[in-house]
Amino acid sequence: MTSHRHPRAQFSSKFGLIAAAAGSAIGLGNIWKFPYITGVYGGAAFLFVYLGFILAIGLPVMLSELIIGRKSRRNAFGAFKKLAPGTPWMMIGSFGVAAAFLILSFYGVVAGWSIKYIIFSITNHFHNSTPGEIAQSFNTFIADPLSPLIYQVIFMVLTGAIVIIGVQKGIERYSKVLMPVLLVLIIILDIRAVTLKGAGEGLHFLFNPDFSKLSFEGVLSALGHAFFSLSLGMGTLITYGSYVNKNDNLINTALQVTVADTVIAILAGIAIFPAVFAFNIEPGQGVGLIFITLPNVFMQMPGGHIFSILFFVLLTIAALTSAISILEVVVAYFTEELKIKRQISTIFATALITLLGIICSLSLGIFSDIEIAKRNIFDFLDHISANILLPLGGMFIALFMGWAFGKYRVFREVAHGGKLKGWLLKIFMILVKFVAPLAIFIVFLQGLKILDFITTLFTGK
Ligand code: PHE
């Protein structure tokens, strides 16, 4: 091990951490993925299970990641190397780096779609189109062997460039102002959506649960999405926590980020589902849901043209602040563990991820025949990373917090001069020691149909 230490960057203010962590959490996960998987898994029941996971698992794991990051002041891999040297806990960091790679590959593709929709909005492409024609445009676009790649590459280059600029300048500046604007815009969309004729059915779909319809696969996806949406399970918040000041209140940060993330997802759902039913769109149709639904809503709004441009610009920026946090996991690992220069690490990681992303994108068109475990490559990478790697990472992070890090050190990290209530600490310890790991384990066994999965992987049946 080398002994030289480079001074580590720090967030400049308390608001810096909250803005950056919220910027990471709020992204395509809330606005694109949440409505689409809620549609696929049948609506309200999925939403309620998701909310349960956020509270019982997401929140404690988020606090754990921030604590681990701040205590160790290292990247996702180095953190465990420092806090528990010579133990297998370091594996968590490797899962994290792998998950970051896979997630960013398909994330960049969808963010590229969002850039394309800025252009569709500017040229007023959907003017006077029927819902059927709007769907057709989307499906033709994503299956094109070239066009989506251009936008994906643009997005990835932007992401890489911001990461090269560095932690403070790169991350803080962008997230502070724009997320509140996005929130306002979604609320305007909500108002339009719920006043559409036939909106009631959409609200019923989103809020009136029928648990008998929820499959175990749905429960697993709800769990995976709790991790995905909050940016947990792969060390994003360990990495961000490592840039945090000793005086920041980590409990408040975790609470605020979780609430903001969840509220935005639900508001996105309220913008989408009433419109889905009003325009007779199939809620379970998959990855295109928002791209097919929202243009219809914009067309029904005074000034919809401008709103549409603004919306997709902000969605792209929200995706960007999440993407930089994903790339940062890989880059921090390359620079601190492998001692590769920051610029080179970033360029190298971005290039590799973009290549994998190109394959993902093509798997929705010319490569759509290639299937791994009954999924196309895009869905497979999403499934492996969000539903398997992140919860697995989260399970070990919780176990580490509960059993290796321990109550005493947790208290010292978050107590801030004894303000922490004893019962809160107790609940937290019970959650990370038992509840979160057990719940994840059980959902895995049932939802993954683990044995089935291995058989299909090898037999293709
Ligand atoms: N949370 C981000 C979103 O909802 C995605 C993300 C996942 C970011 C994992 C970091 C880590 O869009």
Coordinates of C-alpha atoms and ligand atoms in Angstrom, one line a residue, residues 24-30 103 107 227-232 234 236 261 322 325-326 390, ligand 1:
S24 CA -28.5 11.3 -7.5
A25 CA -31.7 9.8 -6.2
I26 CA -34.1 11.8 -8.3
G27 CA -33.8 10.8 -11.9
L28 CA -35.1 8.5 -14.6
G29 CA -35.9 6.0 -11.8
N30 CA -38.7 8.3 -10.5
I103 CA -26.9 0.4 -14.6
Y107 CA -29.5 4.4 -18.1
F227 CA -32.8 0.5 -4.1
F228 CA -32.6 1.8 -7.6
S229 CA -34.6 4.9 -6.9
L230 CA -32.8 5.9 -3.7
S231 CA -29.4 5.2 -5.3
L232 CA -28.7 2.5 -2.8
M234 CA -23.8 0.0 -4.7
T236 CA -23.1 5.8 -4.4
D261 CA -37.5 11.0 -4.0
S322 CA -28.0 10.7 -11.3
S325 CA -23.3 9.8 -9.2
I326 CA -23.2 6.4 -10.8
L390 CA -28.4 -3.7 -5.5
Ligands
PHE1 N1 -31.6 6.8 -8.3 C1 -31.4 7.1 -9.7 C2 -32.7 7.3 -10.4 O1 -33.7 7.1 -9.8 C3 -30.6 6.0 -10.4 C4 -29.4 5.5 -9.6 C5 -29.3 4.2 -9.3 C6 -28.4 6.4 -9.2 C7 -28.3 3.7 -8.5 C8 -27.3 5.9 -8.5 C9 -27.3 4.6 -8.1 O2 -32.8 7.7 -11.5

